[in-house]
Short mmCIF file of C-alpha atoms in Angstrom, two decimals:
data_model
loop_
_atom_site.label_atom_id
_atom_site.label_comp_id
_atom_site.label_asym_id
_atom_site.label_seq_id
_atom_site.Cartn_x
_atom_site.Cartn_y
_atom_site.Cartn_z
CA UNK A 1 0.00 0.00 0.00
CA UNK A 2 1.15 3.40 -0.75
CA UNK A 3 2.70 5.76 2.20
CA UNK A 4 1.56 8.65 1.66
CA UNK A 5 -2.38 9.03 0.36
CA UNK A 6 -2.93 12.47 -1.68
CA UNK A 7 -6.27 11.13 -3.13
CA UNK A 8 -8.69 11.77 -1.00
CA UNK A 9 -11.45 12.79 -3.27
CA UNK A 10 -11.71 9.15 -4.60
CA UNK A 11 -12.10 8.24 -1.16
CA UNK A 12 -11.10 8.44 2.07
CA UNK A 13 -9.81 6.49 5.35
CA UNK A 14 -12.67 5.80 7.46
CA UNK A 15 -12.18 7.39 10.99
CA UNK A 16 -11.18 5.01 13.78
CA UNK A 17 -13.93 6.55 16.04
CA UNK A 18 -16.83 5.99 12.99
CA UNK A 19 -15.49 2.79 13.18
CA UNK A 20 -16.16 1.91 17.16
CA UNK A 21 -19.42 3.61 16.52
CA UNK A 22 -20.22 1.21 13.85
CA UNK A 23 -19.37 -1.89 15.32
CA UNK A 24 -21.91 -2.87 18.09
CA UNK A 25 -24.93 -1.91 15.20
CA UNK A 26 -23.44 -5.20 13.21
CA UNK A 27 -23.45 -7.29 16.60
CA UNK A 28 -25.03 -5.87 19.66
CA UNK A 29 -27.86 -3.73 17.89
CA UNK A 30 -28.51 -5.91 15.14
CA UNK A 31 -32.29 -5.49 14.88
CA UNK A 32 -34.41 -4.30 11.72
CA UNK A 33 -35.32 -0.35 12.88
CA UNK A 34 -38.92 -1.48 11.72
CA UNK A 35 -39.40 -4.27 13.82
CA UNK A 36 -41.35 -3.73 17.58
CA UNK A 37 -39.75 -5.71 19.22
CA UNK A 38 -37.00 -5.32 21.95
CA UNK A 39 -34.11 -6.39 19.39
CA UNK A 40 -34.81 -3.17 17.38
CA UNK A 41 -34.69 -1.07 20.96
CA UNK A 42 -32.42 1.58 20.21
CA UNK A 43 -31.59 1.10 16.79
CA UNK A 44 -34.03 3.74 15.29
CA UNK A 45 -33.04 5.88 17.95
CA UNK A 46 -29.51 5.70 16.53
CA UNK A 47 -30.88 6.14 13.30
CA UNK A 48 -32.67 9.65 14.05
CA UNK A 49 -29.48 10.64 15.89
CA UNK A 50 -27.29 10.20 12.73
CA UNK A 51 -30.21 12.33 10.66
CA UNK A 52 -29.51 15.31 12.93
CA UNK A 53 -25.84 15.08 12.74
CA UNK A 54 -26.16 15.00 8.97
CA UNK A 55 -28.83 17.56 9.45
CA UNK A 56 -26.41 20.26 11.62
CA UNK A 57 -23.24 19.76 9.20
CA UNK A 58 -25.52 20.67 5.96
CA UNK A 59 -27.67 23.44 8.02
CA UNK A 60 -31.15 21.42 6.55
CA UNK A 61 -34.25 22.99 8.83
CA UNK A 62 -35.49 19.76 9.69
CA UNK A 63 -34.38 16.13 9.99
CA UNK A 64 -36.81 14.92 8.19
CA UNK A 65 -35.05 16.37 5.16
CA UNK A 66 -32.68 14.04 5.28
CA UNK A 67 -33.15 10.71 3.11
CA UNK A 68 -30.02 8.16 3.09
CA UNK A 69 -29.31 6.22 0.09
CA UNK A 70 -26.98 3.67 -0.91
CA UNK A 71 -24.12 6.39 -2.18
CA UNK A 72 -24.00 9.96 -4.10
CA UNK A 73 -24.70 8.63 -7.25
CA UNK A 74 -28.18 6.96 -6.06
CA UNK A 75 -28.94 10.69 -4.73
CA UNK A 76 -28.06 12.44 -7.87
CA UNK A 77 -29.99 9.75 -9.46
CA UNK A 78 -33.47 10.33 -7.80
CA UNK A 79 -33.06 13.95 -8.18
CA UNK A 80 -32.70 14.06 -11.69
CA UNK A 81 -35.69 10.96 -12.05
CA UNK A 82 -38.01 12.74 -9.05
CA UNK A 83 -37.99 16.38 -11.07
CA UNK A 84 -38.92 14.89 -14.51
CA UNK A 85 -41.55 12.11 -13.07
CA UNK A 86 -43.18 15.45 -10.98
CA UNK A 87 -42.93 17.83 -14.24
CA UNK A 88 -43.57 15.34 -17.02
CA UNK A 89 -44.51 18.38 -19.23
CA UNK A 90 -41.06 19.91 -18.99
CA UNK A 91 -38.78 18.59 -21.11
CA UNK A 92 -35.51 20.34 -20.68
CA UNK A 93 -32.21 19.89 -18.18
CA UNK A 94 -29.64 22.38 -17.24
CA UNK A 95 -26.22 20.99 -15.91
CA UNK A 96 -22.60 21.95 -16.82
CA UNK A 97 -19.83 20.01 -18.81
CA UNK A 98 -17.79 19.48 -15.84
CA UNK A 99 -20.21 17.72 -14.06
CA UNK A 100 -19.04 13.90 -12.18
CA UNK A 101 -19.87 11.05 -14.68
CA UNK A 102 -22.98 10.25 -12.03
CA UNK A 103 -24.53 13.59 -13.67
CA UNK A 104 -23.37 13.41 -16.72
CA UNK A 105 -24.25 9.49 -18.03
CA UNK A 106 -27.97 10.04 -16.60
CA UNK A 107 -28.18 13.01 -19.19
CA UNK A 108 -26.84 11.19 -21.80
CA UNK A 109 -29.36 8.74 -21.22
CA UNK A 110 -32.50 11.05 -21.02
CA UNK A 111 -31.59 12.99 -24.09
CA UNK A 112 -31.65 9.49 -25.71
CA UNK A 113 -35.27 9.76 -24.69
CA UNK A 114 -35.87 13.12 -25.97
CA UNK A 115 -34.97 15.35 -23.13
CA UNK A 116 -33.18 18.49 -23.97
CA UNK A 117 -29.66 18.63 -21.84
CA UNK A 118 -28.17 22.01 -21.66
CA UNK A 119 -24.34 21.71 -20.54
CA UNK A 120 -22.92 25.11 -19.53
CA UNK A 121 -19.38 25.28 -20.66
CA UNK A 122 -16.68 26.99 -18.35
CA UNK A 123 -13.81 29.00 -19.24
CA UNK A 124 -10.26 28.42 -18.82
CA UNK A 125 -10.57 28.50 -15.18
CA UNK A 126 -13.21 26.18 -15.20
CA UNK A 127 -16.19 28.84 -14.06
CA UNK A 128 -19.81 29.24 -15.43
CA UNK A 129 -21.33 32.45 -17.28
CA UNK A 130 -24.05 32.97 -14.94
CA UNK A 131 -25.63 35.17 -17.53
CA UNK A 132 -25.73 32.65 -20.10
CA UNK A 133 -27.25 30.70 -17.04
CA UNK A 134 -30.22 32.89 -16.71
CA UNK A 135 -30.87 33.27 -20.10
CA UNK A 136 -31.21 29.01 -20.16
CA UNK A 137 -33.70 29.37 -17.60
CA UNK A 138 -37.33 28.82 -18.48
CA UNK A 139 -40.56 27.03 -17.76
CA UNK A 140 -39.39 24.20 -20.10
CA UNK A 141 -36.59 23.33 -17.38
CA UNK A 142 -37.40 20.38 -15.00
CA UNK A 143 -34.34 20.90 -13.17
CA UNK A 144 -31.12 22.52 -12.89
CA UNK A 145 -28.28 20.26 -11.67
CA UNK A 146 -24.76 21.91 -10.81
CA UNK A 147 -22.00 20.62 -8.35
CA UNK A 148 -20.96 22.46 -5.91
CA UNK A 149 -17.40 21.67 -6.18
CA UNK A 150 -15.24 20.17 -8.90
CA UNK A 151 -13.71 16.84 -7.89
CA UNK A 152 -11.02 17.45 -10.31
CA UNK A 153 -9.87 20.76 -9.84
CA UNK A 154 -11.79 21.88 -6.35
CA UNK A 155 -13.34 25.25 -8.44
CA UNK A 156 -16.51 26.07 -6.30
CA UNK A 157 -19.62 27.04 -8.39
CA UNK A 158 -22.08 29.70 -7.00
CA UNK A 159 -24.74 27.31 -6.38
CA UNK A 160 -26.57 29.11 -3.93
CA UNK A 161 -26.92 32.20 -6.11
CA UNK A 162 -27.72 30.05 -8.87
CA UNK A 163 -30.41 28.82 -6.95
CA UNK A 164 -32.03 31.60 -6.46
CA UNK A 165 -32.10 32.35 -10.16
CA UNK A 166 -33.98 28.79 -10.78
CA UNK A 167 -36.11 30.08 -7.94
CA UNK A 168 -37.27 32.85 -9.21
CA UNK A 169 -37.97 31.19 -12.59
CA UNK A 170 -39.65 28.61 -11.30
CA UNK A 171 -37.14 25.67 -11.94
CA UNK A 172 -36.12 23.20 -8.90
CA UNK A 173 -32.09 23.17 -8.65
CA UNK A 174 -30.42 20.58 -7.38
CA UNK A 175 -26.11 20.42 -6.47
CA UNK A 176 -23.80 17.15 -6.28
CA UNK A 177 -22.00 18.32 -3.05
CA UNK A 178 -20.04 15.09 -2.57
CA UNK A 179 -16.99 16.98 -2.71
CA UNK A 180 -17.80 20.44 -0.81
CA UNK A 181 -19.87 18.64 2.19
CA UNK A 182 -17.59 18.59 4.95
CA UNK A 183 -15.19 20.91 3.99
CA UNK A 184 -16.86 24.69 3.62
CA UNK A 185 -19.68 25.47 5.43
CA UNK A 186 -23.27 25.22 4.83
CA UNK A 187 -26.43 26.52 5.47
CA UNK A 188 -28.91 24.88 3.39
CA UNK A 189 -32.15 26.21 4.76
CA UNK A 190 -30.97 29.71 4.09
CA UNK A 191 -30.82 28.82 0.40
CA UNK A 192 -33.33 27.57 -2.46
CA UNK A 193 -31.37 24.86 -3.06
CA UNK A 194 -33.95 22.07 -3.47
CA UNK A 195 -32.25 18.91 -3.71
CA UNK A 196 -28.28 17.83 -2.60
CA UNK A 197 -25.82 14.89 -2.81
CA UNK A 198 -23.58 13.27 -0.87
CA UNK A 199 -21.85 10.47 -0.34
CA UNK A 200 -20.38 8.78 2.78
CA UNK A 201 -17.17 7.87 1.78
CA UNK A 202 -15.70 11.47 1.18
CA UNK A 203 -15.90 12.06 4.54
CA UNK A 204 -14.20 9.25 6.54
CA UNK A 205 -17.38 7.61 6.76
CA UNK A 206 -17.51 4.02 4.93
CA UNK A 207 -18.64 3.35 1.29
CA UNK A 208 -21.95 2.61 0.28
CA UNK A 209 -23.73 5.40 2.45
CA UNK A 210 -24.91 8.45 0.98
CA UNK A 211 -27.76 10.87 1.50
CA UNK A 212 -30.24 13.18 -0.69
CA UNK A 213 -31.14 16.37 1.44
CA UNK A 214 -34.82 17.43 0.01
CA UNK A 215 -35.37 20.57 0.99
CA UNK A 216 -39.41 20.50 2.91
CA UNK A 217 -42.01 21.24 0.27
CA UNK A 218 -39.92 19.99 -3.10
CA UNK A 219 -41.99 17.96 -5.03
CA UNK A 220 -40.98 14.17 -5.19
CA UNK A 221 -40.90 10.77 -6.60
CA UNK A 222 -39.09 8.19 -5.24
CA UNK A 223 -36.68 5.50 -7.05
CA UNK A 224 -36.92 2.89 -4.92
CA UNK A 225 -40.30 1.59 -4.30
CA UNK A 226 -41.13 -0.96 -1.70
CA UNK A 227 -41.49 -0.07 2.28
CA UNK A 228 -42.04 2.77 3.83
CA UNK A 229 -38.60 3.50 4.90
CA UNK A 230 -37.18 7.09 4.96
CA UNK A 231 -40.87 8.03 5.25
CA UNK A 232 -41.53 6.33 1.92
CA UNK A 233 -39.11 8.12 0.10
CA UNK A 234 -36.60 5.87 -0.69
CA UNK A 235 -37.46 1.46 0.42
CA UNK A 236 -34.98 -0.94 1.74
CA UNK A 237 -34.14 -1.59 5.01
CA UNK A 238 -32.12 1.08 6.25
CA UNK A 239 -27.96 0.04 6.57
CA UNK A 240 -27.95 0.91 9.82
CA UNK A 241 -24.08 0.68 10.72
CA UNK A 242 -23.27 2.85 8.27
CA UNK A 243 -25.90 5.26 8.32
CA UNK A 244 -24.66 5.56 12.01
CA UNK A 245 -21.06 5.99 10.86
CA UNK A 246 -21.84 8.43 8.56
CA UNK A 247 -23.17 10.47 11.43
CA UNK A 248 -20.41 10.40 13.38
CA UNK A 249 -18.31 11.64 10.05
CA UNK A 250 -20.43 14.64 10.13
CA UNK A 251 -20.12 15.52 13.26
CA UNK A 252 -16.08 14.63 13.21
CA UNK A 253 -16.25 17.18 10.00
CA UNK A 254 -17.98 19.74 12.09
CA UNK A 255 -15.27 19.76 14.50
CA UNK A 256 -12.77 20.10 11.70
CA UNK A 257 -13.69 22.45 9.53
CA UNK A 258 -11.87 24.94 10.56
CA UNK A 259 -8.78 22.33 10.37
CA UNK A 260 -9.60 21.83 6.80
CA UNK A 261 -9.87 25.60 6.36
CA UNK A 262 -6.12 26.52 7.40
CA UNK A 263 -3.75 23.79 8.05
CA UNK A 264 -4.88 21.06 5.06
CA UNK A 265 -5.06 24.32 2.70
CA UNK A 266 -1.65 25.14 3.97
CA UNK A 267 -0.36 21.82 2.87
CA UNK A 268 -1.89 22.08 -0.66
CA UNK A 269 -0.52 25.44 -1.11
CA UNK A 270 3.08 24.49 0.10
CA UNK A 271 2.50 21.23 -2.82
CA UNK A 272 1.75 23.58 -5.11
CA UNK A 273 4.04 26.44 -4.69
CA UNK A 274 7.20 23.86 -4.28
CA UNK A 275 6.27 22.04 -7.52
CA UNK A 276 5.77 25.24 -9.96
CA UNK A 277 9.01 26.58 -8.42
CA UNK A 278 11.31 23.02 -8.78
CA UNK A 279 9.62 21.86 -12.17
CA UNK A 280 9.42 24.29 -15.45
CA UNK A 281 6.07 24.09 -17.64
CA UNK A 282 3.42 23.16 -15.09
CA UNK A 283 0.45 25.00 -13.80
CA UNK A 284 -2.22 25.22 -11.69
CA UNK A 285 -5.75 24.48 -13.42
CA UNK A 286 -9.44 25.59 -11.64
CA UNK A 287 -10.35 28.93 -10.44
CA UNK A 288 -6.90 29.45 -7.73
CA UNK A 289 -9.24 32.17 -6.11
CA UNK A 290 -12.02 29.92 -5.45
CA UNK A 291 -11.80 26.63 -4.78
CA UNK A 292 -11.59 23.45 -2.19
CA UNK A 293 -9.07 24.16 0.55
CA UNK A 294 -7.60 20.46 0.18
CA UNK A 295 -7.69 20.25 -4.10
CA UNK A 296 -5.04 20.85 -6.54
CA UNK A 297 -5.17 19.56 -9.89
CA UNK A 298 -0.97 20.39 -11.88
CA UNK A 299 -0.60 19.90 -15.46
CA UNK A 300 2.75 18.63 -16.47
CA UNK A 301 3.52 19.89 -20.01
CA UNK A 302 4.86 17.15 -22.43
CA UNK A 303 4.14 14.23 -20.40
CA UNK A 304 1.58 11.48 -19.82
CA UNK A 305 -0.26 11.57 -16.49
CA UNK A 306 -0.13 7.73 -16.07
CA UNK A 307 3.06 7.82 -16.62
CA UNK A 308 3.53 10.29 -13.77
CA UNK A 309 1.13 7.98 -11.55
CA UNK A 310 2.93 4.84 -11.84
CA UNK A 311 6.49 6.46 -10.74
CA UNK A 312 4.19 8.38 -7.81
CA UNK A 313 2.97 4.85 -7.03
CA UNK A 314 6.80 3.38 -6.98
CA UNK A 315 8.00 6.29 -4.42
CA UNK A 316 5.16 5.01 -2.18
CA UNK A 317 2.72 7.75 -2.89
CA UNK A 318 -0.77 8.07 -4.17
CA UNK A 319 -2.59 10.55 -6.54
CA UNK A 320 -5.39 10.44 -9.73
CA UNK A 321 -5.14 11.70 -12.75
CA UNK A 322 -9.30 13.13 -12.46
CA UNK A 323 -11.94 11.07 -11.40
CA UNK A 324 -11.96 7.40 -9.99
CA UNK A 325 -15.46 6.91 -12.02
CA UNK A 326 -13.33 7.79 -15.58
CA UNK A 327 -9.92 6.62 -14.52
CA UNK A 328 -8.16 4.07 -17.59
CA UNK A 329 -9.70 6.40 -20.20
CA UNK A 330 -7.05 7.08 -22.90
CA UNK A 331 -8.51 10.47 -23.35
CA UNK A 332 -7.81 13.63 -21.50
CA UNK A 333 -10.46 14.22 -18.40
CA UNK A 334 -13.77 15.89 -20.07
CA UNK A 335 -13.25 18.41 -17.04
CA UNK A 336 -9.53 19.62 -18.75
CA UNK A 337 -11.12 19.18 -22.25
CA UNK A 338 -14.08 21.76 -20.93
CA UNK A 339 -11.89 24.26 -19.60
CA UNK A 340 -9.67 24.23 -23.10
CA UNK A 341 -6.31 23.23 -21.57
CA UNK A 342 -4.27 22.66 -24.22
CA UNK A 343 -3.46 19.02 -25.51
CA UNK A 344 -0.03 19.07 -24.40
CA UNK A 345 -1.15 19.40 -20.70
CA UNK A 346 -4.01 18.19 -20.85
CA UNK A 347 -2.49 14.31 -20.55
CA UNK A 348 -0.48 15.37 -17.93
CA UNK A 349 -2.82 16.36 -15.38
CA UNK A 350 -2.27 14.95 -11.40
CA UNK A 351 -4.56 15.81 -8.60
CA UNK A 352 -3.58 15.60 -5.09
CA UNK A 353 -6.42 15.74 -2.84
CA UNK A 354 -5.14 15.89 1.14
CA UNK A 355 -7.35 15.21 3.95
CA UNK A 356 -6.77 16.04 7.79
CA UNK A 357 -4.56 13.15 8.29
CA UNK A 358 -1.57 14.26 5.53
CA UNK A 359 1.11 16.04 7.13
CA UNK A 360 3.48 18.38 6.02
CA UNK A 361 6.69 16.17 6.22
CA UNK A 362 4.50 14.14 3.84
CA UNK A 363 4.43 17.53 1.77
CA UNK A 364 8.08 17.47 1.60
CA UNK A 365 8.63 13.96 0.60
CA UNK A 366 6.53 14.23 -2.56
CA UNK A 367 8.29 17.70 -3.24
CA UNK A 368 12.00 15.41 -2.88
CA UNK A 369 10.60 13.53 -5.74
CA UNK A 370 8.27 15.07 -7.76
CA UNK A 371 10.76 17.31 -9.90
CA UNK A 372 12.93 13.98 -10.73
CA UNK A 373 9.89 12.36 -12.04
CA UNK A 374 9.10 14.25 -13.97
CA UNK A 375 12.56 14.84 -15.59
CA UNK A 376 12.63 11.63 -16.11
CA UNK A 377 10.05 10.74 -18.05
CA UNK A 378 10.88 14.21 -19.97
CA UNK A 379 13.72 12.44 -21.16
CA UNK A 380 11.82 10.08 -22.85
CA UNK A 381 9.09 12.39 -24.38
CA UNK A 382 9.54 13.01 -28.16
CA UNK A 383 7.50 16.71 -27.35
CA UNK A 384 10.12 17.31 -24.98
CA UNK A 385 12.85 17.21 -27.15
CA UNK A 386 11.04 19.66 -29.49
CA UNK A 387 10.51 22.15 -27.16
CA UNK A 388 14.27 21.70 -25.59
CA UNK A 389 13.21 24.28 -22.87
CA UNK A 390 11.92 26.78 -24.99
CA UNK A 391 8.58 28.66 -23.49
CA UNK A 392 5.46 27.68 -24.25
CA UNK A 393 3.47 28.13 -27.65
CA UNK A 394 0.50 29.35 -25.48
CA UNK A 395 1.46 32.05 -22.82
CA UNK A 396 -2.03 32.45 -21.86
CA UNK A 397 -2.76 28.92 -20.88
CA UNK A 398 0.76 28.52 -18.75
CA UNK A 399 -0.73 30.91 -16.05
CA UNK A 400 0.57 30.07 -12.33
CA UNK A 401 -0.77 30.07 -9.12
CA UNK A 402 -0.78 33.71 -6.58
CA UNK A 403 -0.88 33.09 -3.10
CA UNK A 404 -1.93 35.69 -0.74
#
C-alpha cells in the first residue's frame, strides 16, 4: 500500500472513532429499525441521531429532510428521475460540462429519450457564465443540476446564487455536493437549493452510504419503491451501521472544519508552490481564487499523467489523474477538455487531494521527488525534445498560481 495518500477525493480512510461507533450496530444492535420488538430497541433511535448530525453539518431545517441512500450517485440519481416524473410536461435539463460522470451518463441517457440537456461550458478557469445561465432558464426546465465543487480541480460554483435564479424562474435546482460537504460550510435552509448529494465515503465515513437532502415542500418521486422506509421516500431496510457511521463523520467534519480551512489548505498550497518553483512548464488548473481548501489539480507539459502515476505509485505515494469513475480512459479528463487546456497538458494532469490526516513532512517527501519524475520521463518524451526548454506556444494557458 502506498505511504503517503494524496487522493482523498476518490475516497477516504474511514475514521477510527466511525469505526467503534459502527461496530456494536453489526453485533449488539442488530435489529431491523422497523421491527417492535425489543431487538430493534435503540436502533431507530440511533438512526434519528445520525439524521440530525447530517442535518447540523448541511444546516437542513429539519431532519426529516434528510433521506439516506446507498451512495452519491443513487442521490443524484433520484433527483434528476423525481424532477422529470413530478414535471412530465417539462422537457428540458440544465447541468454543466464538468459535471461527475454520475450527472453526466444520466443526461446522456434522457436525451436518448428526448430530453433536452443544456451543458454550460466553463472558461479556462473552469467557471460558469451565470448570464448565459439565466438566459437558459425557463418554464421548459425540470431541473437545474450543478456541483458544488469540482472533484477534479476543487473550483466552487455559486450554487446558492444560482439557486435563487432557478427560484425565481420557477425551476427546482439541485447540487452534487459530494466533494464540498464537509469541507466549507453550509447553510442549506438559508438557500433555495432544493435537492443535494452526498456520499459517505468522502468524509471518513464508509462506502456505500450516501444521502439526498430534500429541501421541505420539493416535489418528489421516489426511485426505490417498496417499504415505507425514509418516510416512503426511498425502500430498503435502512444500513444501519453505516448510516450511524456516517453520522459520526459529520459531526467529526464539524469539529474540523476549521482544520480543513487553514492547516490542510496550507499543505496544498506548500505542494503547489514547491512544484511550480522546482519543475518548469506546469500550472495550476481551476479557479486558484475559489476553490476546495484540500484540491489541486498540476498539469505537467509534455508528459503522460499515467506515466507520472505509476512512478508516484513506486516512491510510495498516491494521486489520480481526475476522477476514480473515468480513470483508464485514454482520453484527457472531459473536465480539462471543458476548460480548453491545451493538448499538451491536458495528458499530464495529477490531482492531489489531502485530507486532515496528511502532514506536512508528507508535503516534503513528494516535493524530494516530484521534480525527478518528472525529468525523467521528460527524457523520454519526443514533445520534450522539441521544445528543448523553450517557453510555451501558449502564454495564456501557462498561467501560475498567486498566493496571498
Amino acid at each position: 500500500m502506498p505511504d503517503i495518500y494524496l487522493d482523498n477525493n476518490a475516497t477516504t480512510k474511514v475514521d477510527s472513532a466511525v469505526v467503534d461507533v459502527m461496530i456494536p450496530y453489526f453485533t449488539e444492535f442488530f435489529g431491523n429499525p422497523s421491527s417492535i420488538h425489543r431487538f430493534a430497541d435503540g436502533v431507530a433511535k440511533a438512526i434519528k441521531k445520525a439524521r440530525s448530525q447530517v442535518q447540523e453539518l448541511i444546516g437542513a431545517e429539519h431532519d426529516s429532510e434528510i433521506i439516506f441512500t446507498s451512495c452519491g450517485t443513487e442521490s443524484d440519481s433520484t433527483a434528476i428521475l423525481s424532477a422529470i416524473k413530478a414535471q412530465p410536461n417539462r422537457k428540458e435539463i440544465i447541468t454543466t460540462s464538468v459535471e461527475h460522470p454520475a450527472i453526466l451518463a444520466l443526461c446522456e441517457n434522457l436525451e436518448k429519450d428526448g430530453y433536452t440537456i443544456h451543458r454550460m461550458p466553463v472558461d479556462k478557469c473552469g467557471r460558469l457564465n451565470l448570464e448565459a445561465y439565466k438566459n437558459l432558464l425557463s418554464d421548459e426546465v425540470a431541473i437545474v443540476s450543478v456541483m458544488w465543487a469540482n472533484n477534479e480541480t476543487g473550483t466552487i460554483f455559486p450554487v446558492v446564487e444560482m439557486a435563487e435564479m432557478a427560484n425565481a424562474a420557477g425551476v427546482m435546482f439541485h447540487t452534487d455536493a459530494v466533494q464540498a460537504v464537509g469541507k466549507i460550510p453550509m447553510m442549506l435552509q438559508d438557500t433555495k437549493i432544493d435537492m443535494l448529494s452526498i456520499s459517505g465515503h468522502k468524509l471518513h465515513a464508509p462506502k456505500g452510504i450516501g444521502v439526498l437532502y430534500l429541501k421541505r415542500g420539493t416535489r418528489f418521486r421516489p426511485l426505490l419503491r417498496g417499504g415505507h422506509q425514509e418516510r416512503g421516500r426511498r425502500a430498503g431496510t435502512e444500513n444501519t451501521a453505516s448510516i450511524v457511521g456516517l453520522g459520526k463523520a459529520c459531526e467529526l467534519a464539524m469539529e474540523h472544519m476549521e482544520y480543513e480551512n487553514v492547516q490542510v489548505k496550507a499543505m496544498r498550497d506548500r505542494l503547489e508552490q514547491g512544484i511550480v518553483a522546482a519543475v518548469p512548464h506546469c500550472f495550476i488548473t481551476g479557479d486558484l481564487n475559489n476553490r476546495l481548501p484540500n484540491t489541486t489539480d498540476i498539469a505537467f507539459e509534455y508528459i503522460e499523467g499515467e506515466a507520472i502515476l505509476m512512478l508516484l505509485n513506486k516512491a510510495g505515494i498516491a494521486a489520480s489523474s481526475g476522477s476514480a469513475c473515468t480513470s483508464g480512459s485514454l482520453e484527457p479528463s472531459h473536465v480539462m477538455r471543458a476548460m480548453d487546456i491545451p493538448y499538451t497538458a491536458a495528458h499530464g494532469t495529477i490531482r492531489f487531494s489531502f485530507s486532515r490526516y496528511n502532514t506536512m513532512s508528507e508535503v516534503d517527501e513528494v516535493l524530494k521527488v516530484m521534480p525527478s519524475i518528472v525529468a525523467t520521463l521528460r527524457k523520454l518524451s519526443p514533445y520534450w525534445d522539441s521544445i528543448n526548454n523553450e517557453p510555451v506556444a501558449d502564454p495564456e494557458q501557462a498561467f501560475q498560481p498567486t498566493y496571498a
